[in-house]
Amino acid sequence: DIQMTQSPSSLSASVGDRVTITCRASHNIGSYLNWYQQKPGKAPKLLIYVASSLQSGVPSRFSGSGSGTEFTLTITGLQPEDFATYYCQQSYKTELTFGGGTRVE
Amino acid sequence: QVQLQESGPGLVKPSETLSLTCSVSGGPLSSYYWSWIRQPPGKGLEWIGAVSHSGSTSYSPALKSRVTMSIDTSKTQFSLHLSSVIAADTAMYYCARQRDYSGQFDIWGQGTLVTVSS
């Protein structure tokens, strides 16, 4: 299995802040890294795919970068609706795996 | 637009088989993989497995011995069967559409809570 490690596991931020979440893979996964947002009681929502491509309809304040084993999700100008939990997911290998999540509060 | 809807029992007894169905509306099954993902209460996401439109499957190594997935293209549905369930299988179960090449889950069902208890 490819292990995905997110950091931090939680962070405290304020509206307008720039927030950065890191995801590290145990093996080189190229750019096969996706990011999701999940709010309480809701299904996850795709934000970023293949490391840096913005999913249709997702605000441009969300951006992704990285390749190989280290990846970053950045929220530039945090909005009230962005307080949620964020997950990374690798799709390099057929056996897909998620990171443990980062709660933004 | 494509929508996914999970259905199945909300309560399953230990040692029995958990069976769920995901109904797909508004789009074709072809050209995608169709996955099941679960989330125990208060915990993170765990991919269970996927089935292609042609019926080929891939499963999480951790669950492989207990999981079977199938697809019915005539009914635009796909199914999950998880055998010999235990309390640790209690979770919200989501079905999701997985893009074929890049592997992201771009459409999700709302989820269904399955509790394993006698």
PDB file of C-alpha atoms in Angstrom:
ATOM      1  CA  ASP A   1       0.000   0.000   0.000  1.00  0.00           C
ATOM      2  CA  ILE A   2       1.000   3.599  -0.507  1.00  0.00           C
ATOM      3  CA  GLN A   3       0.658   5.433   2.797  1.00  0.00           C
ATOM      4  CA  MET A   4      -0.546   9.031   2.741  1.00  0.00           C
ATOM      5  CA  THR A   5       0.359  11.294   5.662  1.00  0.00           C
ATOM      6  CA  GLN A   6      -1.271  14.683   6.124  1.00  0.00           C
ATOM      7  CA  SER A   7      -0.038  17.488   8.327  1.00  0.00           C
ATOM      8  CA  PRO A   8      -1.156  19.080  10.450  1.00  0.00           C
ATOM      9  CA  SER A   9      -4.054  16.946  11.650  1.00  0.00           C
ATOM     10  CA  SER A  10      -5.839  20.126  12.654  1.00  0.00           C
ATOM     11  CA  LEU A  11      -5.230  23.836  12.483  1.00  0.00           C
ATOM     12  CA  SER A  12      -6.839  26.970  13.735  1.00  0.00           C
ATOM     13  CA  ALA A  13      -7.336  29.806  11.262  1.00  0.00           C
ATOM     14  CA  SER A  14      -9.326  32.971  10.752  1.00  0.00           C
ATOM     15  CA  VAL A  15     -11.312  34.347   7.846  1.00  0.00           C
ATOM     16  CA  GLY A  16      -8.937  35.867   5.333  1.00  0.00           C
ATOM     17  CA  ASP A  17      -5.961  33.719   6.319  1.00  0.00           C
ATOM     18  CA  ARG A  18      -3.782  31.796   3.914  1.00  0.00           C
ATOM     19  CA  VAL A  19      -3.941  28.123   4.877  1.00  0.00           C
ATOM     20  CA  THR A  20      -1.521  25.418   3.754  1.00  0.00           C
ATOM     21  CA  ILE A  21      -2.005  21.676   4.206  1.00  0.00           C
ATOM     22  CA  THR A  22       0.684  19.146   3.355  1.00  0.00           C
ATOM     23  CA  CYS A  23       0.304  15.584   2.145  1.00  0.00           C
ATOM     24  CA  ARG A  24       3.234  13.182   1.874  1.00  0.00           C
ATOM     25  CA  ALA A  25       3.233   9.858   0.046  1.00  0.00           C
ATOM     26  CA  SER A  26       5.327   6.862   1.102  1.00  0.00           C
ATOM     27  CA  HIS A  27       6.299   6.270  -2.543  1.00  0.00           C
ATOM     28  CA  ASN A  28       6.620   8.400  -5.650  1.00  0.00           C
ATOM     29  CA  ILE A  29       3.111   8.908  -7.024  1.00  0.00           C
ATOM     30  CA  GLY A  30       3.931  11.398  -9.762  1.00  0.00           C
ATOM     31  CA  SER A  31       1.025  13.827  -9.924  1.00  0.00           C
ATOM     32  CA  TYR A  32      -1.679  11.310  -9.025  1.00  0.00           C
ATOM     33  CA  LEU A  33      -2.865  13.221  -5.991  1.00  0.00           C
ATOM     34  CA  ASN A  34      -6.382  14.534  -5.349  1.00  0.00           C
ATOM     35  CA  TRP A  35      -7.857  16.773  -2.646  1.00  0.00           C
ATOM     36  CA  TYR A  36     -11.327  16.704  -1.091  1.00  0.00           C
ATOM     37  CA  GLN A  37     -13.288  18.876   1.317  1.00  0.00           C
ATOM     38  CA  GLN A  38     -15.771  17.351   3.738  1.00  0.00           C
ATOM     39  CA  LYS A  39     -18.231  19.203   5.923  1.00  0.00           C
ATOM     40  CA  PRO A  40     -20.019  17.546   8.858  1.00  0.00           C
ATOM     41  CA  GLY A  41     -22.790  15.200   7.768  1.00  0.00           C
ATOM     42  CA  LYS A  42     -21.930  15.583   4.090  1.00  0.00           C
ATOM     43  CA  ALA A  43     -20.145  13.534   1.462  1.00  0.00           C
ATOM     44  CA  PRO A  44     -16.660  14.658   0.468  1.00  0.00           C
ATOM     45  CA  LYS A  45     -16.363  17.073  -2.442  1.00  0.00           C
ATOM     46  CA  LEU A  46     -13.569  17.003  -5.016  1.00  0.00           C
ATOM     47  CA  LEU A  47     -11.487  20.192  -5.035  1.00  0.00           C
ATOM     48  CA  ILE A  48      -8.255  19.432  -6.884  1.00  0.00           C
ATOM     49  CA  TYR A  49      -7.235  16.506  -9.099  1.00  0.00           C
ATOM     50  CA  VAL A  50      -3.886  15.378 -10.475  1.00  0.00           C
ATOM     51  CA  ALA A  51      -2.144  17.623  -7.967  1.00  0.00           C
ATOM     52  CA  SER A  52      -3.023  21.019  -9.383  1.00  0.00           C
ATOM     53  CA  SER A  53      -6.126  20.917 -11.597  1.00  0.00           C
ATOM     54  CA  LEU A  54      -9.092  22.785 -10.162  1.00  0.00           C
ATOM     55  CA  GLN A  55     -12.367  20.863 -10.310  1.00  0.00           C
ATOM     56  CA  SER A  56     -15.136  22.689 -12.162  1.00  0.00           C
ATOM     57  CA  GLY A  57     -17.103  24.999  -9.903  1.00  0.00           C
ATOM     58  CA  VAL A  58     -14.481  25.149  -7.162  1.00  0.00           C
ATOM     59  CA  PRO A  59     -13.412  28.700  -6.198  1.00  0.00           C
ATOM     60  CA  SER A  60     -10.005  29.811  -7.399  1.00  0.00           C
ATOM     61  CA  ARG A  61      -8.831  30.497  -3.834  1.00  0.00           C
ATOM     62  CA  PHE A  62      -8.123  26.758  -3.680  1.00  0.00           C
ATOM     63  CA  SER A  63      -4.905  25.630  -5.312  1.00  0.00           C
ATOM     64  CA  GLY A  64      -2.736  22.539  -5.292  1.00  0.00           C
ATOM     65  CA  SER A  65       0.920  21.922  -6.002  1.00  0.00           C
ATOM     66  CA  GLY A  66       3.612  19.294  -5.744  1.00  0.00           C
ATOM     67  CA  SER A  67       4.740  16.058  -7.336  1.00  0.00           C
ATOM     68  CA  GLY A  68       6.501  12.854  -6.382  1.00  0.00           C
ATOM     69  CA  THR A  69       6.023  12.453  -2.647  1.00  0.00           C
ATOM     70  CA  GLU A  70       5.146  15.921  -1.346  1.00  0.00           C
ATOM     71  CA  PHE A  71       2.007  17.890  -2.098  1.00  0.00           C
ATOM     72  CA  THR A  72       0.308  21.025  -0.828  1.00  0.00           C
ATOM     73  CA  LEU A  73      -3.240  22.341  -0.745  1.00  0.00           C
ATOM     74  CA  THR A  74      -3.447  26.106  -0.281  1.00  0.00           C
ATOM     75  CA  ILE A  75      -6.483  28.207   0.511  1.00  0.00           C
ATOM     76  CA  THR A  76      -5.762  31.860  -0.183  1.00  0.00           C
ATOM     77  CA  GLY A  77      -8.192  34.053   1.714  1.00  0.00           C
ATOM     78  CA  LEU A  78     -10.086  31.604   3.906  1.00  0.00           C
ATOM     79  CA  GLN A  79     -13.859  32.052   3.770  1.00  0.00           C
ATOM     80  CA  PRO A  80     -16.405  31.062   6.437  1.00  0.00           C
ATOM     81  CA  GLU A  81     -17.632  28.172   4.294  1.00  0.00           C
ATOM     82  CA  ASP A  82     -14.089  26.741   4.111  1.00  0.00           C
ATOM     83  CA  PHE A  83     -14.057  25.530   7.711  1.00  0.00           C
ATOM     84  CA  ALA A  84     -14.109  21.793   7.098  1.00  0.00           C
ATOM     85  CA  THR A  85     -11.932  18.692   6.980  1.00  0.00           C
ATOM     86  CA  TYR A  86      -9.635  18.166   3.999  1.00  0.00           C
ATOM     87  CA  TYR A  87      -8.359  14.836   2.680  1.00  0.00           C
ATOM     88  CA  CYS A  88      -5.744  13.912   0.133  1.00  0.00           C
ATOM     89  CA  GLN A  89      -5.984  10.722  -1.923  1.00  0.00           C
ATOM     90  CA  GLN A  90      -3.479   8.981  -4.174  1.00  0.00           C
ATOM     91  CA  SER A  91      -4.590   7.423  -7.438  1.00  0.00           C
ATOM     92  CA  TYR A  92      -1.181   6.227  -8.635  1.00  0.00           C
ATOM     93  CA  LYS A  93      -1.806   2.628  -7.651  1.00  0.00           C
ATOM     94  CA  THR A  94      -5.002   0.656  -8.184  1.00  0.00           C
ATOM     95  CA  GLU A  95      -5.308   0.234  -4.411  1.00  0.00           C
ATOM     96  CA  LEU A  96      -6.384   3.777  -3.610  1.00  0.00           C
ATOM     97  CA  THR A  97      -5.576   5.353  -0.264  1.00  0.00           C
ATOM     98  CA  PHE A  98      -6.515   8.525   1.605  1.00  0.00           C
ATOM     99  CA  GLY A  99      -4.643  10.678   4.038  1.00  0.00           C
ATOM    100  CA  GLY A 100      -5.889  10.914   7.598  1.00  0.00           C
ATOM    101  CA  GLY A 101      -7.455  14.340   7.139  1.00  0.00           C
ATOM    102  CA  THR A 102      -6.805  17.904   8.260  1.00  0.00           C
ATOM    103  CA  ARG A 103      -9.473  19.745  10.180  1.00  0.00           C
ATOM    104  CA  VAL A 104      -9.541  23.501   9.615  1.00  0.00           C
ATOM    105  CA  GLU A 105     -11.248  25.214  12.549  1.00  0.00           C
TER     106      GLU A 105
ATOM    107  CA  GLN B   1     -26.456  15.758 -14.028  1.00  0.00           C
ATOM    108  CA  VAL B   2     -25.182  12.447 -12.730  1.00  0.00           C
ATOM    109  CA  GLN B   3     -26.469  11.433  -9.312  1.00  0.00           C
ATOM    110  CA  LEU B   4     -25.661   8.464  -7.104  1.00  0.00           C
ATOM    111  CA  GLN B   5     -27.923   7.022  -4.404  1.00  0.00           C
ATOM    112  CA  GLU B   6     -27.011   4.308  -1.915  1.00  0.00           C
ATOM    113  CA  SER B   7     -29.605   1.890  -0.580  1.00  0.00           C
ATOM    114  CA  GLY B   8     -29.625  -1.067   1.770  1.00  0.00           C
ATOM    115  CA  PRO B   9     -30.210  -2.126   5.372  1.00  0.00           C
ATOM    116  CA  GLY B  10     -29.074   0.254   8.076  1.00  0.00           C
ATOM    117  CA  LEU B  11     -28.542  -2.525  10.604  1.00  0.00           C
ATOM    118  CA  VAL B  12     -26.644  -5.770  10.085  1.00  0.00           C
ATOM    119  CA  LYS B  13     -25.931  -8.460  12.656  1.00  0.00           C
ATOM    120  CA  PRO B  14     -22.364  -9.550  13.396  1.00  0.00           C
ATOM    121  CA  SER B  15     -21.095 -12.396  11.175  1.00  0.00           C
ATOM    122  CA  GLU B  16     -23.725 -11.618   8.521  1.00  0.00           C
ATOM    123  CA  THR B  17     -23.229 -10.021   5.107  1.00  0.00           C
ATOM    124  CA  LEU B  18     -23.626  -6.309   4.494  1.00  0.00           C
ATOM    125  CA  SER B  19     -25.197  -5.640   1.087  1.00  0.00           C
ATOM    126  CA  LEU B  20     -25.582  -2.213  -0.475  1.00  0.00           C
ATOM    127  CA  THR B  21     -26.625  -0.975  -3.889  1.00  0.00           C
ATOM    128  CA  CYS B  22     -25.746   2.293  -5.602  1.00  0.00           C
ATOM    129  CA  SER B  23     -28.154   3.540  -8.261  1.00  0.00           C
ATOM    130  CA  VAL B  24     -26.720   5.804 -10.944  1.00  0.00           C
ATOM    131  CA  SER B  25     -28.927   8.300 -12.750  1.00  0.00           C
ATOM    132  CA  GLY B  26     -28.313  10.970 -15.358  1.00  0.00           C
ATOM    133  CA  GLY B  27     -25.335   9.414 -17.073  1.00  0.00           C
ATOM    134  CA  PRO B  28     -23.737   6.235 -18.434  1.00  0.00           C
ATOM    135  CA  LEU B  29     -21.750   3.652 -16.521  1.00  0.00           C
ATOM    136  CA  SER B  30     -19.230   3.253 -19.312  1.00  0.00           C
ATOM    137  CA  SER B  31     -15.809   4.929 -19.231  1.00  0.00           C
ATOM    138  CA  TYR B  32     -15.727   5.095 -15.439  1.00  0.00           C
ATOM    139  CA  TYR B  33     -14.916   3.038 -12.410  1.00  0.00           C
ATOM    140  CA  TRP B  34     -17.475   2.856  -9.607  1.00  0.00           C
ATOM    141  CA  SER B  35     -16.202   2.758  -6.044  1.00  0.00           C
ATOM    142  CA  TRP B  36     -17.287   2.186  -2.488  1.00  0.00           C
ATOM    143  CA  ILE B  37     -15.705   4.215   0.289  1.00  0.00           C
ATOM    144  CA  ARG B  38     -16.518   4.080   3.987  1.00  0.00           C
ATOM    145  CA  GLN B  39     -16.018   6.308   7.001  1.00  0.00           C
ATOM    146  CA  PRO B  40     -16.373   5.045  10.575  1.00  0.00           C
ATOM    147  CA  PRO B  41     -17.980   7.577  12.931  1.00  0.00           C
ATOM    148  CA  GLY B  42     -15.541  10.376  13.690  1.00  0.00           C
ATOM    149  CA  LYS B  43     -12.772   8.855  11.555  1.00  0.00           C
ATOM    150  CA  GLY B  44     -11.244   9.203   8.097  1.00  0.00           C
ATOM    151  CA  LEU B  45     -12.061   7.810   4.676  1.00  0.00           C
ATOM    152  CA  GLU B  46     -11.259   4.252   3.605  1.00  0.00           C
ATOM    153  CA  TRP B  47     -11.493   3.036   0.019  1.00  0.00           C
ATOM    154  CA  ILE B  48     -13.146  -0.400  -0.136  1.00  0.00           C
ATOM    155  CA  GLY B  49     -12.923  -1.208  -3.822  1.00  0.00           C
ATOM    156  CA  ALA B  50     -14.053  -0.457  -7.341  1.00  0.00           C
ATOM    157  CA  VAL B  51     -15.812  -2.100 -10.256  1.00  0.00           C
ATOM    158  CA  SER B  52     -15.532  -1.067 -13.891  1.00  0.00           C
ATOM    159  CA  HIS B  53     -18.376  -0.840 -16.370  1.00  0.00           C
ATOM    160  CA  SER B  54     -17.172  -4.155 -17.818  1.00  0.00           C
ATOM    161  CA  GLY B  55     -17.221  -5.854 -14.419  1.00  0.00           C
ATOM    162  CA  SER B  56     -13.515  -5.973 -13.559  1.00  0.00           C
ATOM    163  CA  THR B  57     -12.836  -5.340  -9.893  1.00  0.00           C
ATOM    164  CA  SER B  58     -10.107  -4.156  -7.549  1.00  0.00           C
ATOM    165  CA  TYR B  59     -10.300  -4.315  -3.775  1.00  0.00           C
ATOM    166  CA  SER B  60      -8.520  -2.913  -0.765  1.00  0.00           C
ATOM    167  CA  PRO B  61      -5.988  -5.493   0.403  1.00  0.00           C
ATOM    168  CA  ALA B  62      -7.291  -5.058   3.962  1.00  0.00           C
ATOM    169  CA  LEU B  63     -10.820  -6.103   2.968  1.00  0.00           C
ATOM    170  CA  LYS B  64     -10.204  -8.248  -0.089  1.00  0.00           C
ATOM    171  CA  SER B  65     -11.060 -11.544   1.593  1.00  0.00           C
ATOM    172  CA  ARG B  66     -14.533 -10.317   2.543  1.00  0.00           C
ATOM    173  CA  VAL B  67     -15.548  -8.025  -0.337  1.00  0.00           C
ATOM    174  CA  THR B  68     -17.426  -8.708  -3.547  1.00  0.00           C
ATOM    175  CA  MET B  69     -18.554  -6.015  -5.964  1.00  0.00           C
ATOM    176  CA  SER B  70     -20.668  -6.307  -9.076  1.00  0.00           C
ATOM    177  CA  ILE B  71     -22.304  -4.093 -11.670  1.00  0.00           C
ATOM    178  CA  ASP B  72     -25.615  -4.309 -13.521  1.00  0.00           C
ATOM    179  CA  THR B  73     -25.445  -2.048 -16.546  1.00  0.00           C
ATOM    180  CA  SER B  74     -29.061  -2.731 -17.519  1.00  0.00           C
ATOM    181  CA  LYS B  75     -30.221  -1.313 -14.197  1.00  0.00           C
ATOM    182  CA  THR B  76     -27.398   1.267 -13.954  1.00  0.00           C
ATOM    183  CA  GLN B  77     -26.565  -0.054 -10.506  1.00  0.00           C
ATOM    184  CA  PHE B  78     -23.543  -1.465  -8.767  1.00  0.00           C
ATOM    185  CA  SER B  79     -23.354  -3.387  -5.531  1.00  0.00           C
ATOM    186  CA  LEU B  80     -21.202  -4.094  -2.510  1.00  0.00           C
ATOM    187  CA  HIS B  81     -21.226  -7.251  -0.417  1.00  0.00           C
ATOM    188  CA  LEU B  82     -19.092  -7.382   2.722  1.00  0.00           C
ATOM    189  CA  SER B  83     -19.191 -10.719   4.513  1.00  0.00           C
ATOM    190  CA  SER B  84     -18.595 -11.722   8.133  1.00  0.00           C
ATOM    191  CA  VAL B  85     -19.116  -8.209   9.437  1.00  0.00           C
ATOM    192  CA  ILE B  86     -17.977  -7.083  12.875  1.00  0.00           C
ATOM    193  CA  ALA B  87     -18.627  -3.960  14.910  1.00  0.00           C
ATOM    194  CA  ALA B  88     -15.619  -2.254  13.316  1.00  0.00           C
ATOM    195  CA  ASP B  89     -17.469  -2.336   9.982  1.00  0.00           C
ATOM    196  CA  THR B  90     -19.960   0.189  11.362  1.00  0.00           C
ATOM    197  CA  ALA B  91     -19.561   3.218   9.131  1.00  0.00           C
ATOM    198  CA  MET B  92     -21.064   5.628   6.671  1.00  0.00           C
ATOM    199  CA  TYR B  93     -20.798   3.929   3.290  1.00  0.00           C
ATOM    200  CA  TYR B  94     -20.471   6.096   0.191  1.00  0.00           C
ATOM    201  CA  CYS B  95     -20.591   5.156  -3.455  1.00  0.00           C
ATOM    202  CA  ALA B  96     -18.641   7.343  -5.855  1.00  0.00           C
ATOM    203  CA  ARG B  97     -17.753   7.716  -9.517  1.00  0.00           C
ATOM    204  CA  GLN B  98     -14.054   7.342 -10.192  1.00  0.00           C
ATOM    205  CA  ARG B  99     -12.430   8.819 -13.276  1.00  0.00           C
ATOM    206  CA  ASP B 100     -10.806   6.091 -15.363  1.00  0.00           C
ATOM    207  CA  TYR B 101      -7.329   7.512 -16.014  1.00  0.00           C
ATOM    208  CA  SER B 102      -6.642   9.989 -13.242  1.00  0.00           C
ATOM    209  CA  GLY B 103      -8.532   8.179 -10.487  1.00  0.00           C
ATOM    210  CA  GLN B 104     -10.271  10.999  -8.654  1.00  0.00           C
ATOM    211  CA  PHE B 105     -13.753  10.611  -7.194  1.00  0.00           C
ATOM    212  CA  ASP B 106     -15.713  13.378  -8.880  1.00  0.00           C
ATOM    213  CA  ILE B 107     -19.277  12.458  -7.918  1.00  0.00           C
ATOM    214  CA  TRP B 108     -20.411  11.014  -4.596  1.00  0.00           C
ATOM    215  CA  GLY B 109     -23.629   9.636  -3.192  1.00  0.00           C
ATOM    216  CA  GLN B 110     -24.975  11.141   0.015  1.00  0.00           C
ATOM    217  CA  GLY B 111     -23.925   8.073   1.998  1.00  0.00           C
ATOM    218  CA  THR B 112     -25.782   5.504   4.056  1.00  0.00           C
ATOM    219  CA  LEU B 113     -25.034   4.612   7.668  1.00  0.00           C
ATOM    220  CA  VAL B 114     -24.656   0.923   8.374  1.00  0.00           C
ATOM    221  CA  THR B 115     -24.492  -0.237  11.976  1.00  0.00           C
ATOM    222  CA  VAL B 116     -23.259  -3.699  12.889  1.00  0.00           C
ATOM    223  CA  SER B 117     -24.990  -4.824  16.057  1.00  0.00           C
ATOM    224  CA  SER B 118     -26.974  -7.732  17.393  1.00  0.00           C
TER     225      SER B 118
END
